[in-house]
mmCIF file of C-alpha atoms and ligand atoms in Angstrom:
data_model
loop_
_atom_site.group_PDB
_atom_site.id
_atom_site.type_symbol
_atom_site.label_atom_id
_atom_site.label_comp_id
_atom_site.label_asym_id
_atom_site.label_seq_id
_atom_site.Cartn_x
_atom_site.Cartn_y
_atom_site.Cartn_z
ATOM 1 C CA MET A 1 -60.913 86.136 105.779
ATOM 2 C CA ALA A 2 -57.857 87.615 103.837
ATOM 3 C CA VAL A 3 -56.494 90.355 106.700
ATOM 4 C CA ALA A 4 -55.468 93.913 105.637
ATOM 5 C CA THR A 5 -52.060 94.223 104.741
ATOM 6 C CA ALA A 6 -50.076 97.693 104.651
ATOM 7 C CA THR A 7 -49.362 97.871 100.909
ATOM 8 C CA GLU A 8 -45.715 99.890 99.828
ATOM 9 C CA GLN A 9 -46.032 102.860 98.545
ATOM 10 C CA PRO A 10 -44.070 103.401 96.030
ATOM 11 C CA GLY A 11 -41.100 105.973 96.979
ATOM 12 C CA SER A 12 -40.884 104.323 100.599
ATOM 13 C CA LYS A 13 -37.265 104.108 101.845
ATOM 14 C CA HIS A 14 -38.244 100.034 101.674
ATOM 15 C CA ASN A 15 -38.481 100.110 98.069
ATOM 16 C CA VAL A 16 -35.736 102.200 97.072
ATOM 17 C CA GLN A 17 -33.425 100.381 99.015
ATOM 18 C CA LEU A 18 -34.864 97.161 96.811
ATOM 19 C CA ALA A 19 -34.639 99.660 92.888
ATOM 20 C CA ARG A 20 -30.751 100.814 94.031
ATOM 21 C CA LYS A 21 -29.770 97.265 95.060
ATOM 22 C CA ALA A 22 -31.334 95.847 91.863
ATOM 23 C CA TYR A 23 -30.040 98.697 89.812
ATOM 24 C CA TYR A 24 -26.366 97.978 91.091
ATOM 25 C CA ASP A 25 -26.682 94.155 90.480
ATOM 26 C CA LYS A 26 -27.179 95.377 87.453
ATOM 27 C CA ILE A 27 -24.810 97.663 86.503
ATOM 28 C CA SER A 28 -21.869 95.495 88.624
ATOM 29 C CA LYS A 29 -22.398 92.501 85.726
ATOM 30 C CA PHE A 30 -20.541 95.601 82.897
ATOM 31 C CA HIS A 31 -17.881 95.962 86.215
ATOM 32 C CA MET A 32 -19.626 99.172 86.879
ATOM 33 C CA THR A 33 -20.053 100.448 90.808
ATOM 34 C CA PRO A 34 -21.667 103.480 92.142
ATOM 35 C CA LEU A 35 -19.129 106.085 93.980
ATOM 36 C CA TRP A 36 -21.885 107.465 96.360
ATOM 37 C CA GLU A 37 -21.929 104.530 98.291
ATOM 38 C CA VAL A 38 -17.701 104.660 98.853
ATOM 39 C CA LEU A 39 -17.269 108.169 98.251
ATOM 40 C CA LYS A 40 -17.448 108.201 101.926
ATOM 41 C CA ASP A 41 -13.980 106.386 102.534
ATOM 42 C CA LEU A 42 -11.658 107.429 99.088
ATOM 43 C CA VAL A 43 -12.130 111.227 99.373
ATOM 44 C CA THR A 44 -11.915 111.411 103.144
ATOM 45 C CA PRO A 45 -11.456 115.008 105.082
ATOM 46 C CA GLU A 46 -8.072 113.844 107.077
ATOM 47 C CA PRO A 47 -5.828 110.351 106.461
ATOM 48 C CA LYS A 48 -6.715 107.450 107.279
ATOM 49 C CA THR A 49 -5.111 104.853 108.043
ATOM 50 C CA ALA A 50 -5.056 100.394 108.858
ATOM 51 C CA CYS A 51 -1.255 100.601 110.265
ATOM 52 C CA GLN A 52 -1.290 100.630 113.916
ATOM 53 C CA SER A 53 1.780 102.493 116.290
ATOM 54 C CA ALA A 54 3.272 99.590 117.480
ATOM 55 C CA LEU A 55 6.590 98.649 119.435
ATOM 56 C CA TRP A 56 9.547 95.401 118.586
ATOM 57 C CA LYS A 57 11.514 95.285 121.467
ATOM 58 C CA PHE A 58 15.994 94.250 121.114
ATOM 59 C CA SER A 59 15.639 92.735 124.253
ATOM 60 C CA ASP A 60 12.639 89.656 121.523
ATOM 61 C CA VAL A 61 13.996 90.488 118.623
ATOM 62 C CA LYS A 62 17.434 89.418 119.977
ATOM 63 C CA ARG A 63 16.019 86.178 121.342
ATOM 64 C CA LEU A 64 13.637 85.523 118.387
ATOM 65 C CA MET A 65 16.691 85.988 115.383
ATOM 66 C CA LEU A 66 19.413 84.065 117.257
ATOM 67 C CA GLU A 67 16.762 81.123 117.580
ATOM 68 C CA ALA A 68 15.867 81.453 113.454
ATOM 69 C CA GLY A 69 19.858 80.673 113.445
ATOM 70 C CA ASP A 70 19.099 77.433 114.533
ATOM 71 C CA VAL A 71 15.876 77.158 112.093
ATOM 72 C CA ILE A 72 17.472 77.719 108.635
ATOM 73 C CA SER A 73 20.946 79.252 107.292
ATOM 74 C CA ALA A 74 21.477 82.337 105.912
ATOM 75 C CA GLU A 75 22.075 80.779 102.481
ATOM 76 C CA GLU A 76 18.553 78.780 102.737
ATOM 77 C CA ALA A 77 17.011 81.444 103.802
ATOM 78 C CA GLU A 78 18.897 83.708 100.720
ATOM 79 C CA ARG A 79 18.518 86.424 103.537
ATOM 80 C CA ARG A 80 17.384 85.357 107.197
ATOM 81 C CA VAL A 81 14.393 87.829 108.612
ATOM 82 C CA LEU A 82 12.059 88.386 110.302
ATOM 83 C CA VAL A 83 9.839 90.915 109.068
ATOM 84 C CA LEU A 84 8.318 93.482 110.626
ATOM 85 C CA GLU A 85 4.543 93.470 110.298
ATOM 86 C CA ASN A 86 2.082 96.055 111.579
ATOM 87 C CA PRO A 87 -0.286 94.493 113.918
ATOM 88 C CA GLY A 88 -2.467 96.855 111.950
ATOM 89 C CA GLU A 89 -1.593 95.247 108.856
ATOM 90 C CA ARG A 90 -0.741 91.470 109.365
ATOM 91 C CA GLY A 91 0.070 89.307 106.366
ATOM 92 C CA LYS A 92 0.689 92.230 104.311
ATOM 93 C CA SER A 93 4.847 92.247 105.438
ATOM 94 C CA ARG A 94 4.925 95.409 105.940
ATOM 95 C CA ILE A 95 5.278 98.215 108.704
ATOM 96 C CA THR A 96 3.269 101.063 106.969
ATOM 97 C CA ASN A 97 0.925 100.444 103.660
ATOM 98 C CA SER A 98 5.150 101.853 101.406
ATOM 99 C CA LEU A 99 7.134 100.783 103.779
ATOM 100 C CA PHE A 100 9.299 97.292 104.629
ATOM 101 C CA ALA A 101 10.759 97.285 107.358
ATOM 102 C CA GLY A 102 13.065 93.903 109.513
ATOM 103 C CA ILE A 103 15.770 91.957 111.211
ATOM 104 C CA GLN A 104 18.361 90.291 109.289
ATOM 105 C CA LEU A 105 20.188 88.412 111.169
ATOM 106 C CA ILE A 106 23.921 87.525 109.463
ATOM 107 C CA LEU A 107 26.171 84.886 112.176
ATOM 108 C CA PRO A 108 30.274 84.510 111.571
ATOM 109 C CA GLY A 109 31.320 82.369 108.580
ATOM 110 C CA GLU A 110 28.020 83.410 106.873
ATOM 111 C CA ILE A 111 27.228 85.060 103.729
ATOM 112 C CA ALA A 112 24.522 86.158 101.561
ATOM 113 C CA ASP A 113 24.875 86.060 98.040
ATOM 114 C CA VAL A 114 24.695 88.910 95.688
ATOM 115 C CA HIS A 115 21.951 90.195 94.356
ATOM 116 C CA ARG A 116 19.386 93.460 93.233
ATOM 117 C CA HIS A 117 16.327 94.730 92.654
ATOM 118 C CA SER A 118 14.068 97.598 92.346
ATOM 119 C CA ALA A 119 13.468 97.506 95.347
ATOM 120 C CA SER A 120 15.586 100.217 96.923
ATOM 121 C CA ALA A 121 16.667 98.994 100.855
ATOM 122 C CA ILE A 122 18.576 100.730 103.429
ATOM 123 C CA ARG A 123 20.475 99.457 106.548
ATOM 124 C CA PHE A 124 20.139 100.877 110.923
ATOM 125 C CA VAL A 125 23.299 98.399 112.027
ATOM 126 C CA LEU A 126 22.041 97.827 116.027
ATOM 127 C CA GLU A 127 23.944 95.067 117.588
ATOM 128 C CA GLY A 128 27.578 92.934 116.216
ATOM 129 C CA GLU A 129 31.051 93.571 114.024
ATOM 130 C CA GLY A 130 32.629 91.938 111.572
ATOM 131 C CA ALA A 131 30.224 91.759 109.554
ATOM 132 C CA TYR A 132 30.299 93.615 105.855
ATOM 133 C CA THR A 133 27.411 94.498 103.232
ATOM 134 C CA ALA A 134 28.883 95.151 99.538
ATOM 135 C CA VAL A 135 27.358 97.750 97.238
ATOM 136 C CA GLU A 136 28.453 98.239 93.483
ATOM 137 C CA GLY A 137 31.975 97.236 94.349
ATOM 138 C CA GLU A 138 32.610 99.070 97.591
ATOM 139 C CA LYS A 139 32.508 96.933 101.073
ATOM 140 C CA ALA A 140 30.535 98.679 104.638
ATOM 141 C CA MET A 141 32.274 97.212 107.478
ATOM 142 C CA MET A 142 28.919 97.724 109.937
ATOM 143 C CA SER A 143 29.233 99.136 112.630
ATOM 144 C CA HIS A 144 26.635 99.961 115.749
ATOM 145 C CA GLY A 145 24.305 102.908 113.776
ATOM 146 C CA ASP A 146 25.690 103.048 110.734
ATOM 147 C CA PHE A 147 23.364 103.305 107.945
ATOM 148 C CA ILE A 148 24.048 101.699 104.426
ATOM 149 C CA ILE A 149 22.327 103.129 102.060
ATOM 150 C CA THR A 150 21.555 100.423 98.610
ATOM 151 C CA ALA A 151 19.842 101.925 95.510
ATOM 152 C CA ASN A 152 17.383 100.079 93.160
ATOM 153 C CA TRP A 153 19.196 97.395 91.422
ATOM 154 C CA ALA A 154 22.628 98.263 92.685
ATOM 155 C CA PRO A 155 23.939 94.581 93.194
ATOM 156 C CA HIS A 156 24.825 93.863 96.789
ATOM 157 C CA ASP A 157 25.627 91.388 99.196
ATOM 158 C CA HIS A 158 26.032 90.534 103.590
ATOM 159 C CA GLY A 159 28.810 88.806 104.428
ATOM 160 C CA ASN A 160 30.422 87.955 108.747
ATOM 161 C CA PRO A 161 33.691 86.945 108.494
ATOM 162 C CA GLY A 162 33.797 87.850 112.536
ATOM 163 C CA GLN A 163 33.301 85.899 115.374
ATOM 164 C CA GLN A 164 29.873 87.835 116.333
ATOM 165 C CA PRO A 165 26.119 87.170 115.640
ATOM 166 C CA VAL A 166 25.341 90.558 113.409
ATOM 167 C CA MET A 167 21.710 91.680 113.389
ATOM 168 C CA TRP A 168 20.527 95.487 111.469
ATOM 169 C CA LEU A 169 17.342 97.241 110.441
ATOM 170 C CA ASP A 170 16.256 96.418 107.078
ATOM 171 C CA VAL A 171 14.157 99.483 104.921
ATOM 172 C CA LEU A 172 12.454 98.151 101.536
ATOM 173 C CA ASP A 173 10.058 100.408 99.696
ATOM 174 C CA LEU A 174 8.734 97.488 98.666
ATOM 175 C CA PRO A 175 5.189 97.955 98.476
ATOM 176 C CA THR A 176 5.502 100.984 97.038
ATOM 177 C CA ILE A 177 7.560 98.499 94.199
ATOM 178 C CA ILE A 178 4.774 96.295 94.394
ATOM 179 C CA HIS A 179 1.817 99.019 94.697
ATOM 180 C CA PHE A 180 3.596 100.337 91.004
ATOM 181 C CA GLU A 181 3.937 96.977 90.419
ATOM 182 C CA THR A 182 7.667 96.869 88.692
ATOM 183 C CA SER A 183 9.024 94.823 90.597
ATOM 184 C CA PHE A 184 12.027 92.912 88.776
ATOM 185 C CA ALA A 185 14.675 90.458 90.572
ATOM 186 C CA GLU A 186 18.024 89.357 89.519
ATOM 187 C CA HIS A 187 20.786 87.391 90.540
ATOM 188 C CA PHE A 188 24.255 86.675 89.931
ATOM 189 C CA ASP A 189 26.396 83.865 89.717
ATOM 190 C CA GLU A 190 29.556 84.257 91.805
ATOM 191 C CA LYS A 191 28.470 84.596 95.470
ATOM 192 C CA MET A 192 30.397 87.570 96.164
ATOM 193 C CA GLN A 193 30.044 90.879 94.472
ATOM 194 C CA LYS A 194 34.263 91.848 93.525
ATOM 195 C CA THR A 195 35.135 94.453 94.956
ATOM 196 C CA ASN A 196 37.775 97.344 93.555
ATOM 197 C CA HIS A 197 36.814 100.235 95.924
ATOM 198 C CA GLU A 198 38.449 100.813 99.052
ATOM 199 C CA ASN A 199 36.106 99.928 102.725
ATOM 200 C CA GLY A 200 34.689 103.557 103.039
ATOM 201 C CA ASP A 201 35.674 104.528 100.074
ATOM 202 C CA SER A 202 32.229 106.800 98.980
ATOM 203 C CA PHE A 203 31.810 108.478 101.978
ATOM 204 C CA GLU A 204 35.608 109.674 101.427
ATOM 205 C CA ARG A 205 35.151 110.968 98.222
ATOM 206 C CA TYR A 206 31.529 112.327 97.542
ATOM 207 C CA ALA A 207 31.350 113.697 101.788
ATOM 208 C CA SER A 208 33.400 115.808 101.683
ATOM 209 C CA GLY A 209 32.340 119.413 100.732
ATOM 210 C CA VAL A 210 34.264 118.413 97.908
ATOM 211 C CA LEU A 211 33.226 116.308 94.291
ATOM 212 C CA PRO A 212 35.056 113.984 92.160
ATOM 213 C CA ASP A 213 35.490 116.911 88.873
ATOM 214 C CA GLY A 214 32.849 115.929 86.599
ATOM 215 C CA ALA A 215 30.811 113.587 88.915
ATOM 216 C CA PRO A 216 27.011 113.985 88.390
ATOM 217 C CA VAL A 217 24.838 117.312 88.873
ATOM 218 C CA THR A 218 21.687 115.454 89.041
ATOM 219 C CA LEU A 219 21.257 112.076 90.652
ATOM 220 C CA ASN A 220 18.482 111.199 92.471
ATOM 221 C CA ARG A 221 19.847 108.953 94.815
ATOM 222 C CA SER A 222 23.768 109.362 97.285
ATOM 223 C CA PRO A 223 26.354 107.700 95.310
ATOM 224 C CA VAL A 224 27.538 107.177 99.790
ATOM 225 C CA ILE A 225 27.207 103.388 100.244
ATOM 226 C CA ASN A 226 27.451 104.623 104.615
ATOM 227 C CA TYR A 227 26.691 107.116 106.905
ATOM 228 C CA PRO A 228 29.388 105.974 110.021
ATOM 229 C CA TYR A 229 28.119 106.407 113.138
ATOM 230 C CA ALA A 230 31.288 107.289 114.550
ATOM 231 C CA LYS A 231 30.335 110.515 111.614
ATOM 232 C CA MET A 232 27.611 111.054 112.585
ATOM 233 C CA ARG A 233 27.487 111.154 116.045
ATOM 234 C CA PRO A 234 29.729 114.535 116.456
ATOM 235 C CA ILE A 235 27.082 116.351 114.235
ATOM 236 C CA LEU A 236 24.400 115.810 116.716
ATOM 237 C CA GLU A 237 27.114 116.711 119.950
ATOM 238 C CA ARG A 238 27.823 119.919 118.069
ATOM 239 C CA LEU A 239 24.035 121.156 116.982
ATOM 240 C CA LYS A 240 23.361 120.438 121.050
ATOM 241 C CA ASN A 241 26.121 122.192 122.279
ATOM 242 C CA THR A 242 24.953 125.232 120.386
ATOM 243 C CA GLY A 243 21.076 125.326 120.834
ATOM 244 C CA ASP A 244 20.267 123.685 118.066
ATOM 245 C CA VAL A 245 17.504 121.674 119.008
ATOM 246 C CA ASP A 246 14.165 121.162 117.754
ATOM 247 C CA LYS A 247 11.654 121.685 119.597
ATOM 248 C CA ARG A 248 9.829 118.827 118.205
ATOM 249 C CA HIS A 249 12.651 116.235 116.446
ATOM 250 C CA GLY A 250 16.170 117.774 118.914
ATOM 251 C CA ALA A 251 19.047 117.953 117.156
ATOM 252 C CA ARG A 252 18.758 116.438 114.242
ATOM 253 C CA VAL A 253 20.310 115.631 111.097
ATOM 254 C CA ARG A 254 19.073 115.032 107.542
ATOM 255 C CA TYR A 255 21.097 112.131 105.550
ATOM 256 C CA ALA A 256 21.542 113.808 102.412
ATOM 257 C CA ASN A 257 23.003 113.207 98.643
ATOM 258 C CA PRO A 258 25.674 115.237 98.559
ATOM 259 C CA ILE A 259 25.371 115.437 94.492
ATOM 260 C CA ASN A 260 22.220 118.122 95.410
ATOM 261 C CA GLY A 261 22.157 117.929 98.595
ATOM 262 C CA GLY A 262 18.310 115.757 98.351
ATOM 263 C CA PRO A 263 17.001 112.677 100.401
ATOM 264 C CA VAL A 264 19.090 110.176 99.867
ATOM 265 C CA LEU A 265 16.966 107.564 98.329
ATOM 266 C CA PRO A 266 13.938 109.045 96.172
ATOM 267 C CA THR A 267 11.473 106.689 97.844
ATOM 268 C CA MET A 268 12.963 106.726 101.782
ATOM 269 C CA GLY A 269 14.323 109.511 103.941
ATOM 270 C CA ALA A 270 16.482 108.897 106.782
ATOM 271 C CA TYR A 271 17.348 111.075 109.663
ATOM 272 C CA LEU A 272 19.592 111.173 112.753
ATOM 273 C CA GLY A 273 18.358 113.377 116.228
ATOM 274 C CA LEU A 274 19.885 114.102 119.460
ATOM 275 C CA LEU A 275 17.675 114.161 122.372
ATOM 276 C CA PRO A 276 18.707 116.154 125.620
ATOM 277 C CA LYS A 277 18.723 114.299 129.097
ATOM 278 C CA GLY A 278 14.945 115.399 129.849
ATOM 279 C CA PHE A 279 13.454 116.480 126.432
ATOM 280 C CA ALA A 280 10.028 116.631 126.677
ATOM 281 C CA GLY A 281 9.122 118.010 122.258
ATOM 282 C CA ALA A 282 6.423 119.368 121.329
ATOM 283 C CA PRO A 283 3.820 117.514 119.594
ATOM 284 C CA TYR A 284 4.159 116.598 116.207
ATOM 285 C CA ARG A 285 2.391 115.025 113.150
ATOM 286 C CA SER A 286 3.338 114.252 109.406
ATOM 287 C CA THR A 287 1.568 112.003 106.454
ATOM 288 C CA ASP A 288 4.329 109.638 106.178
ATOM 289 C CA GLY A 289 4.339 107.484 108.374
ATOM 290 C CA THR A 290 7.673 106.682 110.305
ATOM 291 C CA ILE A 291 10.006 103.827 111.596
ATOM 292 C CA PHE A 292 12.070 104.880 114.148
ATOM 293 C CA ALA A 293 15.016 102.822 116.201
ATOM 294 C CA CYS A 294 17.585 103.845 119.797
ATOM 295 C CA ALA A 295 21.070 103.852 118.907
ATOM 296 C CA GLU A 296 21.607 105.809 122.387
ATOM 297 C CA GLY A 297 19.877 105.984 125.798
ATOM 298 C CA HIS A 298 16.016 105.225 125.995
ATOM 299 C CA GLY A 299 12.779 107.559 126.205
ATOM 300 C CA THR A 300 9.035 107.159 126.178
ATOM 301 C CA THR A 301 7.273 108.849 122.821
ATOM 302 C CA ILE A 302 3.276 109.374 123.220
ATOM 303 C CA VAL A 303 0.719 108.522 120.511
ATOM 304 C CA ASP A 304 -2.609 110.088 120.368
ATOM 305 C CA GLY A 305 -1.963 109.653 124.314
ATOM 306 C CA LYS A 306 -0.926 106.369 124.157
ATOM 307 C CA PRO A 307 2.974 105.747 125.954
ATOM 308 C CA ILE A 308 5.608 103.891 123.838
ATOM 309 C CA GLU A 309 8.217 102.755 126.310
ATOM 310 C CA TRP A 310 12.089 102.637 124.025
ATOM 311 C CA GLY A 311 15.676 102.074 124.813
ATOM 312 C CA VAL A 312 18.624 100.933 123.010
ATOM 313 C CA ASN A 313 17.558 99.234 119.287
ATOM 314 C CA ASP A 314 14.404 98.879 120.511
ATOM 315 C CA VAL A 315 12.149 99.639 116.594
ATOM 316 C CA PHE A 316 8.777 100.994 116.961
ATOM 317 C CA VAL A 317 6.217 102.670 114.183
ATOM 318 C CA ILE A 318 4.244 105.502 114.062
ATOM 319 C CA PRO A 319 1.768 105.678 111.662
ATOM 320 C CA PRO A 320 0.811 108.632 109.128
ATOM 321 C CA TRP A 321 -0.779 111.210 110.538
ATOM 322 C CA LYS A 322 -1.035 109.920 114.034
ATOM 323 C CA ARG A 323 -0.186 112.955 117.268
ATOM 324 C CA TYR A 324 3.287 112.129 119.259
ATOM 325 C CA GLN A 325 5.640 113.730 121.052
ATOM 326 C CA HIS A 326 8.762 112.406 122.116
ATOM 327 C CA ASN A 327 10.237 112.433 126.100
ATOM 328 C CA ALA A 328 13.444 111.412 126.568
ATOM 329 C CA ALA A 329 14.740 111.068 130.250
ATOM 330 C CA SER A 330 18.667 110.028 129.310
ATOM 331 C CA GLU A 331 19.884 111.796 126.256
ATOM 332 C CA ALA A 332 19.508 109.741 123.683
ATOM 333 C CA VAL A 333 19.702 109.671 119.021
ATOM 334 C CA LEU A 334 16.443 107.777 117.080
ATOM 335 C CA PHE A 335 16.945 106.704 114.228
ATOM 336 C CA SER A 336 13.415 107.287 112.062
ATOM 337 C CA ILE A 337 13.042 107.034 108.370
ATOM 338 C CA SER A 338 10.088 107.249 106.656
ATOM 339 C CA ASP A 339 8.239 107.378 102.293
ATOM 340 C CA ARG A 340 8.705 111.435 102.489
ATOM 341 C CA PRO A 341 10.440 111.887 99.215
ATOM 342 C CA ALA A 342 7.972 109.907 97.981
ATOM 343 C CA GLN A 343 5.470 112.075 99.391
ATOM 344 C CA GLU A 344 6.209 115.043 98.669
ATOM 345 C CA ALA A 345 7.739 115.219 95.117
ATOM 346 C CA LEU A 346 4.292 114.258 94.426
ATOM 347 C CA GLY A 347 2.856 117.261 96.713
ATOM 348 C CA LEU A 348 1.425 114.900 98.830
ATOM 349 C CA TRP A 349 3.397 115.807 102.573
ATOM 350 C CA ARG A 350 2.185 117.555 105.740
ATOM 351 C CA GLU A 351 3.295 118.328 108.096
ATOM 352 C CA GLY A 352 1.627 119.726 111.248
ATOM 353 C CA ASN A 353 0.995 120.022 115.481
HETATM 354 FE FE1 LIG B 401 18.506 92.799 98.844
#
């Protein structure tokens, strides 16, 4: 004897789901998909990110980096770099969605051949003396805290004629270039470029309050190759001494393009800030995920309630729109870099507390 079963009523929840699924399958064959199923994830009321805050202690970085010196030569590697990968974005060679960061090591006697690429790069020197970065015919001798820029398509090579291993933080806008699918690169026949300017020439020439007569009046990246720490650090001291201390960022300078006062590169902007001893910063957040490197001292940055304890040469990253707050037990100096200029150029950048 047949058993009566409840029949689905037209318009029941189950039937609606089946009808939608059939419809989605049908339109999928035409490479279409319903916006209403994904709208909430696309148009969010606040930024959503897979990036996490993270810290790379220099004691670990240095030990592991020096081991890489035994494993591969600079020549074989082309660039002996360990990528700092965001733990929320493993396998993507990025520290934020838009920026690449790595630690580069060059041992005494090594060179890293001259090449150029669409990605712009900066170096922030962590440890060691005696190495150089040559950019567009000028050699920048690298010392702790120096900030060196390699603009889009600028030929550059590195060498270490000194006696010590030299390590620095590389930051490139590589994920941005990959996003736009605009990557070009080329190598040169010679291993090292010929220099035709004195070391430090571009800083003296462009960053002394005058410009060479006839210098361009528009240039979207700085002509200065190296902003030496020895020149920047006393400015922080001046700001501190006159009480020009931002309640969130400390006594901070922005690395500027002397042609137009804008950022050093169109895709990346950097700062150097001094946190006075005992500094307890006000909370801050901004849409530019930011990479920090400690040049001096030590302190704690609270990110969404979680502490990051940093010291000299440690690197840490704050994801976009995560609230953070710096505390400095001793006087400390933090370098920071982000994609803020790119966001500002597109009218997207926001900050808050
Ligand atoms: Fe390069």
